PDB file of C-alpha atoms and ligand atoms in Angstrom:
ATOM      1  CA  MET A1393     109.849  21.028 -39.653  1.00 82.00           C
ATOM      2  CA  ASN A1394     110.580  24.071 -37.343  1.00 92.00           C
ATOM      3  CA  PRO A1395     111.221  23.346 -33.617  1.00 95.00           C
ATOM      4  CA  LEU A1396     107.669  24.314 -32.462  1.00 97.00           C
ATOM      5  CA  ASP A1397     105.997  22.196 -35.127  1.00 96.00           C
ATOM      6  CA  SER A1398     108.285  19.252 -33.980  1.00 97.00           C
ATOM      7  CA  LEU A1399     107.558  19.980 -30.372  1.00 98.00           C
ATOM      8  CA  ASN A1400     103.884  19.976 -31.155  1.00 98.00           C
ATOM      9  CA  GLN A1401     103.978  16.769 -32.969  1.00 98.00           C
ATOM     10  CA  GLU A1402     105.588  15.216 -29.838  1.00 98.00           C
ATOM     11  CA  ILE A1403     103.115  16.876 -27.447  1.00 98.00           C
ATOM     12  CA  ILE A1404     100.065  15.283 -29.471  1.00 98.00           C
ATOM     13  CA  GLN A1405     101.329  11.881 -28.873  1.00 98.00           C
ATOM     14  CA  CYS A1406     101.779  12.188 -25.168  1.00 98.00           C
ATOM     15  CA  HIS A1407     100.293   9.583 -22.838  1.00 98.00           C
ATOM     16  CA  LYS A1408     102.279  10.574 -19.579  1.00 98.00           C
ATOM     17  CA  CYS A1409      99.012  10.918 -17.294  1.00 98.00           C
ATOM     18  CA  PRO A1410      96.661   8.051 -17.325  1.00 98.00           C
ATOM     19  CA  ARG A1411      93.891   9.749 -15.563  1.00 98.00           C
ATOM     20  CA  LEU A1412      94.016  12.564 -18.247  1.00 98.00           C
ATOM     21  CA  VAL A1413      94.351  10.388 -21.096  1.00 98.00           C
ATOM     22  CA  GLU A1414      91.366   8.325 -20.083  1.00 98.00           C
ATOM     23  CA  TRP A1415      89.331  11.533 -19.224  1.00 98.00           C
ATOM     24  CA  ARG A1416      90.215  13.409 -22.554  1.00 98.00           C
ATOM     25  CA  GLU A1417      89.270  10.265 -24.511  1.00 97.00           C
ATOM     26  CA  GLU A1418      85.919   9.472 -22.623  1.00 97.00           C
ATOM     27  CA  VAL A1419      84.963  13.223 -23.196  1.00 97.00           C
ATOM     28  CA  ALA A1420      85.477  12.933 -26.870  1.00 97.00           C
ATOM     29  CA  ARG A1421      83.521   9.784 -27.086  1.00 97.00           C
ATOM     30  CA  VAL A1422      80.601  10.770 -25.101  1.00 97.00           C
ATOM     31  CA  LYS A1423      80.354  14.332 -26.236  1.00 97.00           C
ATOM     32  CA  ARG A1424      78.073  17.052 -25.177  1.00 96.00           C
ATOM     33  CA  LYS A1425      74.573  17.004 -26.745  1.00 95.00           C
ATOM     34  CA  ALA A1426      75.264  20.329 -28.522  1.00 95.00           C
ATOM     35  CA  TYR A1427      78.316  19.113 -30.323  1.00 96.00           C
ATOM     36  CA  LYS A1428      77.159  15.462 -30.890  1.00 96.00           C
ATOM     37  CA  ASP A1429      77.990  15.843 -34.789  1.00 95.00           C
ATOM     38  CA  HIS A1430      81.478  17.216 -33.885  1.00 96.00           C
ATOM     39  CA  GLU A1431      84.490  15.070 -34.302  1.00 97.00           C
ATOM     40  CA  TYR A1432      86.166  15.807 -30.980  1.00 98.00           C
ATOM     41  CA  TRP A1433      90.164  16.172 -30.870  1.00 98.00           C
ATOM     42  CA  GLY A1434      90.446  14.213 -27.802  1.00 98.00           C
ATOM     43  CA  LYS A1435      94.203  14.554 -27.638  1.00 98.00           C
ATOM     44  CA  PRO A1436      96.746  16.864 -25.902  1.00 98.00           C
ATOM     45  CA  VAL A1437      96.293  20.430 -27.132  1.00 98.00           C
ATOM     46  CA  PRO A1438      99.491  21.953 -28.445  1.00 98.00           C
ATOM     47  CA  GLY A1439     100.359  25.745 -28.416  1.00 98.00           C
ATOM     48  CA  PHE A1440      99.645  27.868 -31.524  1.00 97.00           C
ATOM     49  CA  GLY A1441     100.448  31.307 -32.819  1.00 98.00           C
ATOM     50  CA  ASP A1442     103.386  33.295 -34.304  1.00 98.00           C
ATOM     51  CA  PRO A1443     106.579  31.455 -34.046  1.00 96.00           C
ATOM     52  CA  GLN A1444     108.325  34.820 -33.800  1.00 96.00           C
ATOM     53  CA  ALA A1445     106.132  35.996 -31.003  1.00 98.00           C
ATOM     54  CA  ARG A1446     107.495  38.287 -28.336  1.00 97.00           C
ATOM     55  CA  VAL A1447     104.374  37.582 -26.080  1.00 98.00           C
ATOM     56  CA  LEU A1448     103.781  34.153 -24.626  1.00 98.00           C
ATOM     57  CA  VAL A1449     100.414  33.603 -23.134  1.00 98.00           C
ATOM     58  CA  VAL A1450      99.966  30.760 -20.705  1.00 98.00           C
ATOM     59  CA  GLY A1451      96.605  29.508 -19.598  1.00 98.00           C
ATOM     60  CA  LEU A1452      95.547  26.687 -17.322  1.00 98.00           C
ATOM     61  CA  ALA A1453      94.437  23.491 -19.443  1.00 98.00           C
ATOM     62  CA  PRO A1454      92.020  22.733 -22.109  1.00 98.00           C
ATOM     63  CA  GLY A1455      88.352  22.868 -21.588  1.00 97.00           C
ATOM     64  CA  ALA A1456      86.623  19.419 -21.849  1.00 97.00           C
ATOM     65  CA  HIS A1457      84.227  20.712 -24.652  1.00 97.00           C
ATOM     66  CA  GLY A1458      86.334  23.576 -26.013  1.00 98.00           C
ATOM     67  CA  SER A1459      89.780  23.042 -26.843  1.00 98.00           C
ATOM     68  CA  ASN A1460      89.554  19.256 -26.049  1.00 98.00           C
ATOM     69  CA  ARG A1461      86.881  19.352 -28.954  1.00 98.00           C
ATOM     70  CA  THR A1462      88.537  21.835 -31.459  1.00 98.00           C
ATOM     71  CA  GLY A1463      92.037  21.072 -30.737  1.00 98.00           C
ATOM     72  CA  ARG A1464      93.441  24.664 -30.449  1.00 98.00           C
ATOM     73  CA  GLN A1465      94.031  26.523 -27.304  1.00 98.00           C
ATOM     74  CA  PHE A1466      90.984  28.472 -25.937  1.00 98.00           C
ATOM     75  CA  THR A1467      88.995  27.735 -28.987  1.00 98.00           C
ATOM     76  CA  GLY A1468      85.464  26.778 -28.993  1.00 97.00           C
ATOM     77  CA  ASP A1469      84.292  27.850 -25.371  1.00 97.00           C
ATOM     78  CA  ALA A1470      83.293  30.800 -23.148  1.00 97.00           C
ATOM     79  CA  SER A1471      86.880  31.477 -22.153  1.00 98.00           C
ATOM     80  CA  GLY A1472      87.937  31.805 -25.540  1.00 98.00           C
ATOM     81  CA  GLY A1473      84.818  33.836 -26.386  1.00 98.00           C
ATOM     82  CA  PHE A1474      86.114  36.481 -23.958  1.00 98.00           C
ATOM     83  CA  LEU A1475      89.829  36.110 -24.768  1.00 98.00           C
ATOM     84  CA  PHE A1476      89.939  36.364 -28.448  1.00 98.00           C
ATOM     85  CA  PRO A1477      87.854  39.678 -28.930  1.00 98.00           C
ATOM     86  CA  ALA A1478      90.242  41.269 -26.474  1.00 98.00           C
ATOM     87  CA  LEU A1479      93.090  40.013 -28.396  1.00 98.00           C
ATOM     88  CA  HIS A1480      91.612  41.385 -31.601  1.00 98.00           C
ATOM     89  CA  ARG A1481      91.040  44.739 -30.000  1.00 98.00           C
ATOM     90  CA  ALA A1482      94.525  44.882 -29.011  1.00 98.00           C
ATOM     91  CA  GLY A1483      96.011  43.977 -32.431  1.00 98.00           C
ATOM     92  CA  PHE A1484      97.198  40.525 -31.378  1.00 98.00           C
ATOM     93  CA  ALA A1485      94.568  38.506 -33.246  1.00 98.00           C
ATOM     94  CA  SER A1486      93.311  38.756 -36.740  1.00 98.00           C
ATOM     95  CA  GLN A1487      89.646  38.319 -35.785  1.00 98.00           C
ATOM     96  CA  ALA A1488      87.494  38.120 -32.669  1.00 98.00           C
ATOM     97  CA  GLU A1489      85.966  34.778 -33.566  1.00 97.00           C
ATOM     98  CA  ALA A1490      87.711  31.450 -32.801  1.00 97.00           C
ATOM     99  CA  GLU A1491      85.386  28.555 -33.512  1.00 96.00           C
ATOM    100  CA  SER A1492      87.732  25.785 -35.071  1.00 97.00           C
ATOM    101  CA  ARG A1493      91.326  25.164 -36.196  1.00 97.00           C
ATOM    102  CA  SER A1494      90.272  26.081 -39.860  1.00 96.00           C
ATOM    103  CA  ASP A1495      88.570  29.427 -38.937  1.00 97.00           C
ATOM    104  CA  ARG A1496      91.696  31.420 -40.516  1.00 97.00           C
ATOM    105  CA  LEU A1497      92.346  33.092 -37.210  1.00 98.00           C
ATOM    106  CA  VAL A1498      95.940  34.338 -37.105  1.00 98.00           C
ATOM    107  CA  LEU A1499      97.895  35.467 -34.133  1.00 98.00           C
ATOM    108  CA  LYS A1500     100.484  38.234 -34.392  1.00 98.00           C
ATOM    109  CA  ASP A1501     103.551  38.540 -32.221  1.00 98.00           C
ATOM    110  CA  MET A1502     101.811  36.176 -29.806  1.00 98.00           C
ATOM    111  CA  TYR A1503     101.950  32.394 -29.069  1.00 98.00           C
ATOM    112  CA  ILE A1504      99.261  30.751 -26.832  1.00 98.00           C
ATOM    113  CA  THR A1505     100.053  27.731 -24.679  1.00 98.00           C
ATOM    114  CA  ALA A1506      99.027  26.171 -21.259  1.00 98.00           C
ATOM    115  CA  SER A1507     100.188  24.729 -18.123  1.00 98.00           C
ATOM    116  CA  GLY A1508      98.535  21.282 -19.063  1.00 98.00           C
ATOM    117  CA  ARG A1509      97.755  20.071 -22.412  1.00 98.00           C
ATOM    118  CA  CYS A1510      95.025  17.779 -21.625  1.00 98.00           C
ATOM    119  CA  ALA A1511      91.450  18.373 -20.334  1.00 98.00           C
ATOM    120  CA  PRO A1512      91.191  17.463 -16.693  1.00 98.00           C
ATOM    121  CA  PRO A1513      88.076  16.537 -14.835  1.00 97.00           C
ATOM    122  CA  ASP A1514      86.662  19.688 -13.084  1.00 95.00           C
ATOM    123  CA  ASN A1515      89.248  21.780 -14.798  1.00 93.00           C
ATOM    124  CA  LYS A1516      91.738  20.751 -12.041  1.00 96.00           C
ATOM    125  CA  PRO A1517      95.030  19.078 -13.128  1.00 98.00           C
ATOM    126  CA  SER A1518      96.893  17.547 -10.326  1.00 98.00           C
ATOM    127  CA  PRO A1519     100.373  18.781  -9.147  1.00 98.00           C
ATOM    128  CA  ALA A1520     101.835  15.599 -10.622  1.00 98.00           C
ATOM    129  CA  GLU A1521     100.144  15.970 -13.882  1.00 98.00           C
ATOM    130  CA  LEU A1522     101.130  19.654 -14.192  1.00 98.00           C
ATOM    131  CA  ASN A1523     104.805  18.518 -13.440  1.00 98.00           C
ATOM    132  CA  ASN A1524     104.605  15.795 -16.137  1.00 98.00           C
ATOM    133  CA  CYS A1525     103.562  18.604 -18.601  1.00 98.00           C
ATOM    134  CA  GLN A1526     106.054  21.156 -17.526  1.00 97.00           C
ATOM    135  CA  PRO A1527     108.994  20.186 -19.760  1.00 96.00           C
ATOM    136  CA  TYR A1528     106.771  21.109 -22.872  1.00 97.00           C
ATOM    137  CA  LEU A1529     106.296  24.612 -21.522  1.00 97.00           C
ATOM    138  CA  GLU A1530     110.110  24.750 -20.787  1.00 94.00           C
ATOM    139  CA  ARG A1531     110.854  23.985 -24.174  1.00 95.00           C
ATOM    140  CA  GLU A1532     108.493  26.484 -25.720  1.00 96.00           C
ATOM    141  CA  LEU A1533     110.107  29.190 -23.483  1.00 94.00           C
ATOM    142  CA  GLN A1534     113.571  27.939 -24.726  1.00 93.00           C
ATOM    143  CA  ILE A1535     112.329  28.279 -28.505  1.00 95.00           C
ATOM    144  CA  ILE A1536     110.392  31.524 -28.343  1.00 95.00           C
ATOM    145  CA  GLN A1537     112.342  33.303 -25.713  1.00 93.00           C
ATOM    146  CA  PRO A1538     109.446  35.877 -25.064  1.00 96.00           C
ATOM    147  CA  LYS A1539     109.917  39.234 -23.968  1.00 96.00           C
ATOM    148  CA  VAL A1540     106.618  39.329 -22.164  1.00 97.00           C
ATOM    149  CA  ILE A1541     104.891  36.124 -20.533  1.00 97.00           C
ATOM    150  CA  VAL A1542     101.129  36.806 -19.676  1.00 98.00           C
ATOM    151  CA  CYS A1543      99.898  34.230 -17.128  1.00 98.00           C
ATOM    152  CA  LEU A1544      96.105  33.860 -17.146  1.00 98.00           C
ATOM    153  CA  GLY A1545      95.425  32.640 -13.665  1.00 98.00           C
ATOM    154  CA  LYS A1546      97.384  31.699 -10.594  1.00 98.00           C
ATOM    155  CA  ILE A1547      98.145  28.323 -11.734  1.00 98.00           C
ATOM    156  CA  ALA A1548      99.969  29.459 -14.672  1.00 98.00           C
ATOM    157  CA  PHE A1549     101.617  32.081 -12.688  1.00 98.00           C
ATOM    158  CA  ASP A1550     102.957  29.518 -10.255  1.00 97.00           C
ATOM    159  CA  ARG A1551     104.054  27.373 -12.888  1.00 97.00           C
ATOM    160  CA  ILE A1552     106.275  29.993 -14.439  1.00 96.00           C
ATOM    161  CA  LEU A1553     107.636  30.969 -11.085  1.00 95.00           C
ATOM    162  CA  LYS A1554     108.592  27.307 -10.610  1.00 94.00           C
ATOM    163  CA  ILE A1555     110.256  27.196 -13.970  1.00 93.00           C
ATOM    164  CA  PHE A1556     112.260  30.349 -13.389  1.00 91.00           C
ATOM    165  CA  ALA A1557     113.194  29.164  -9.924  1.00 90.00           C
ATOM    166  CA  VAL A1558     111.667  32.379  -8.206  1.00 92.00           C
ATOM    167  CA  ARG A1559     109.677  32.177  -5.006  1.00 90.00           C
ATOM    168  CA  ASN A1560     107.650  34.682  -3.002  1.00 90.00           C
ATOM    169  CA  LEU A1561     106.112  36.762  -5.806  1.00 96.00           C
ATOM    170  CA  LYS A1562     102.473  37.361  -5.244  1.00 97.00           C
ATOM    171  CA  PHE A1563      99.725  36.773  -7.923  1.00 98.00           C
ATOM    172  CA  SER A1564      97.699  40.006  -8.392  1.00 98.00           C
ATOM    173  CA  HIS A1565      95.760  41.021 -11.501  1.00 98.00           C
ATOM    174  CA  GLY A1566      97.834  43.534 -13.525  1.00 98.00           C
ATOM    175  CA  VAL A1567     100.921  43.153 -11.610  1.00 98.00           C
ATOM    176  CA  VAL A1568     104.454  43.064 -13.439  1.00 97.00           C
ATOM    177  CA  TYR A1569     107.637  41.340 -12.346  1.00 97.00           C
ATOM    178  CA  THR A1570     111.015  40.979 -14.069  1.00 95.00           C
ATOM    179  CA  LEU A1571     112.204  37.340 -14.499  1.00 93.00           C
ATOM    180  CA  HIS A1572     115.838  36.818 -14.957  1.00 88.00           C
ATOM    181  CA  PRO A1573     117.093  34.005 -17.210  1.00 80.00           C
ATOM    182  CA  SER A1574     117.196  30.750 -15.473  1.00 72.00           C
ATOM    183  CA  SER A1575     119.044  27.440 -16.182  1.00 66.00           C
ATOM    184  CA  PHE A1576     115.501  25.850 -17.362  1.00 65.00           C
ATOM    185  CA  THR A1577     114.851  28.417 -20.001  1.00 64.00           C
ATOM    186  CA  HIS A1578     118.343  28.940 -21.522  1.00 66.00           C
ATOM    187  CA  SER A1579     116.886  32.412 -21.858  1.00 67.00           C
ATOM    188  CA  VAL A1580     119.338  35.073 -23.293  1.00 65.00           C
ATOM    189  CA  HIS A1581     117.489  37.961 -21.731  1.00 76.00           C
ATOM    190  CA  PRO A1582     115.106  38.720 -18.785  1.00 82.00           C
ATOM    191  CA  SER A1583     111.329  38.544 -19.510  1.00 91.00           C
ATOM    192  CA  PHE A1584     108.395  40.404 -17.897  1.00 96.00           C
ATOM    193  CA  LEU A1585     105.823  38.388 -16.092  1.00 97.00           C
ATOM    194  CA  LEU A1586     102.407  39.937 -16.424  1.00 98.00           C
ATOM    195  CA  ALA A1587      99.584  38.292 -14.301  1.00 98.00           C
ATOM    196  CA  SER A1588      95.900  38.411 -15.136  1.00 98.00           C
ATOM    197  CA  TYR A1589      92.721  36.687 -13.883  1.00 98.00           C
ATOM    198  CA  HIS A1590      91.864  33.709 -16.202  1.00 98.00           C
ATOM    199  CA  PRO A1591      89.091  34.771 -18.464  1.00 98.00           C
ATOM    200  CA  SER A1592      86.878  31.686 -17.075  1.00 98.00           C
ATOM    201  CA  GLN A1593      83.158  32.150 -16.877  1.00 97.00           C
ATOM    202  CA  GLN A1594      83.687  31.914 -13.182  1.00 97.00           C
ATOM    203  CA  ASN A1595      85.413  35.258 -13.218  1.00 98.00           C
ATOM    204  CA  THR A1596      83.830  36.976 -16.161  1.00 98.00           C
ATOM    205  CA  LEU A1597      80.239  36.184 -15.288  1.00 98.00           C
ATOM    206  CA  THR A1598      80.633  37.339 -11.666  1.00 98.00           C
ATOM    207  CA  GLY A1599      82.580  40.525 -12.726  1.00 98.00           C
ATOM    208  CA  LYS A1600      85.735  39.603 -11.144  1.00 98.00           C
ATOM    209  CA  LEU A1601      87.385  40.312 -14.687  1.00 98.00           C
ATOM    210  CA  THR A1602      85.680  42.722 -16.739  1.00 98.00           C
ATOM    211  CA  VAL A1603      86.177  43.565 -20.488  1.00 98.00           C
ATOM    212  CA  ASP A1604      87.813  46.725 -19.430  1.00 98.00           C
ATOM    213  CA  MET A1605      90.298  45.031 -16.910  1.00 98.00           C
ATOM    214  CA  PHE A1606      91.150  42.522 -19.626  1.00 98.00           C
ATOM    215  CA  ASP A1607      91.718  45.311 -22.240  1.00 98.00           C
ATOM    216  CA  GLN A1608      94.145  46.828 -19.791  1.00 98.00           C
ATOM    217  CA  ILE A1609      96.310  43.675 -19.701  1.00 98.00           C
ATOM    218  CA  TRP A1610      96.749  43.528 -23.364  1.00 98.00           C
ATOM    219  CA  ARG A1611      97.514  47.247 -23.562  1.00 98.00           C
ATOM    220  CA  LYS A1612     100.125  46.623 -20.896  1.00 98.00           C
ATOM    221  CA  ALA A1613     101.479  43.663 -22.662  1.00 98.00           C
ATOM    222  CA  LYS A1614     101.976  45.839 -25.672  1.00 97.00           C
ATOM    223  CA  SER A1615     103.695  48.767 -23.844  1.00 97.00           C
ATOM    224  CA  LEU A1616     106.089  46.188 -21.938  1.00 97.00           C
ATOM    225  CA  LEU A1617     107.268  45.081 -25.621  1.00 95.00           C
ATOM    226  CA  TYR A1618     108.639  48.697 -25.971  1.00 90.00           C
ATOM    227  CA  ASP A1619     109.858  49.084 -22.510  1.00 84.00           C
ATOM    228  CA  GLU A1620     113.663  49.375 -22.477  1.00 77.00           C
ATOM    229  CA  THR A1621     114.314  48.615 -18.834  1.00 75.00           C
ATOM    230  CA  LEU A1622     115.118  44.972 -19.563  1.00 65.00           C
ATOM    231  CA  ALA A1623     118.086  45.771 -21.881  1.00 51.00           C
TER     232      ALA A1623
HETATM  233  S1  SF4 B1260      98.874  16.686 -19.400  1.00 62.77           S
HETATM  234 FE1  SF4 B1260     100.859  16.962 -20.503  1.00 62.77          FE
HETATM  235  S2  SF4 B1260     102.007  15.336 -19.776  1.00 62.77           S
HETATM  236 FE2  SF4 B1260      99.852  14.627 -19.221  1.00 62.77          FE
HETATM  237  S3  SF4 B1260      99.249  13.396 -20.820  1.00 62.77           S
HETATM  238 FE3  SF4 B1260      98.648  15.403 -21.260  1.00 62.77          FE
HETATM  239  S4  SF4 B1260     100.300  16.314 -22.588  1.00 62.77           S
HETATM  240 FE4  SF4 B1260     101.065  14.620 -21.509  1.00 62.77          FE
END
C-alpha cells in the first residue's frame, strides 16, 4: 500500500472528535429526503487525486449531504458542482461531473484534501476539531510535497499558515505567497500558497466568487507550476 493509501485508511477509522462522530453518523442515518435511497458514507472523508500531484487543494470540511454522503471530497454537492467544471476547464480533472466515488473522475497533477475530514454542524468545525485533524494534513504535505497549495477559503488558508508557522499573511482572493519549508512539513523545497474564495453557494450565488474569478485561480495555479522563482 502506498503512503497516501495507508494514511487514508487511518483517517477513515478516526474517532477523535466526539461531536463530529455523532453528527456525521446521525446525518448518515436520518438522510435528506432527496437521498433517502442512498447509502451515506458517514465517516471521515479522505483526500483523493494524483499521488504525484504538484498541486494540493485544501478545502474546509465535508458537506453533510455532499461528501459525507458520497465519501469523496467535494463530490455530490453544489460546491463540487462549481469546482469540478472549473478543474476540468483547466485540465486538472478528466470530467466536469462529480457525483459518486465510482463516476470515473480522475485528477491530473492535483490532490484534493480538507482542513477537517468530518462533516460539522452548520459547516463550522471548532478550532479544537481542526487541531485534531491537522496531523493528517501535515502528513499529506510531507508525502506530496506540493509545489502549489491552493487554499479554498480563509479557514484552509489559516490552517496552512499554522502548519508552516507563518504569521501575518493576509487572506485575499488570488493572492500568492511563498512558503518556506517548515519543521512540520519536512518539505525539501518552498511552495507557493495561492488563496481563493471557497466555492460555497454562499459565495457563488451572491457573485462573490464568479466562474471567471475561479477560472483565473486555476490558470494561476498552472502558471505557478512553471515559475522558476522557487528554485
Ligand atoms: S474531524 Fe478529523 S480528527 Fe476529528 S474525528 Fe474527523 S477525521 Fe478525526
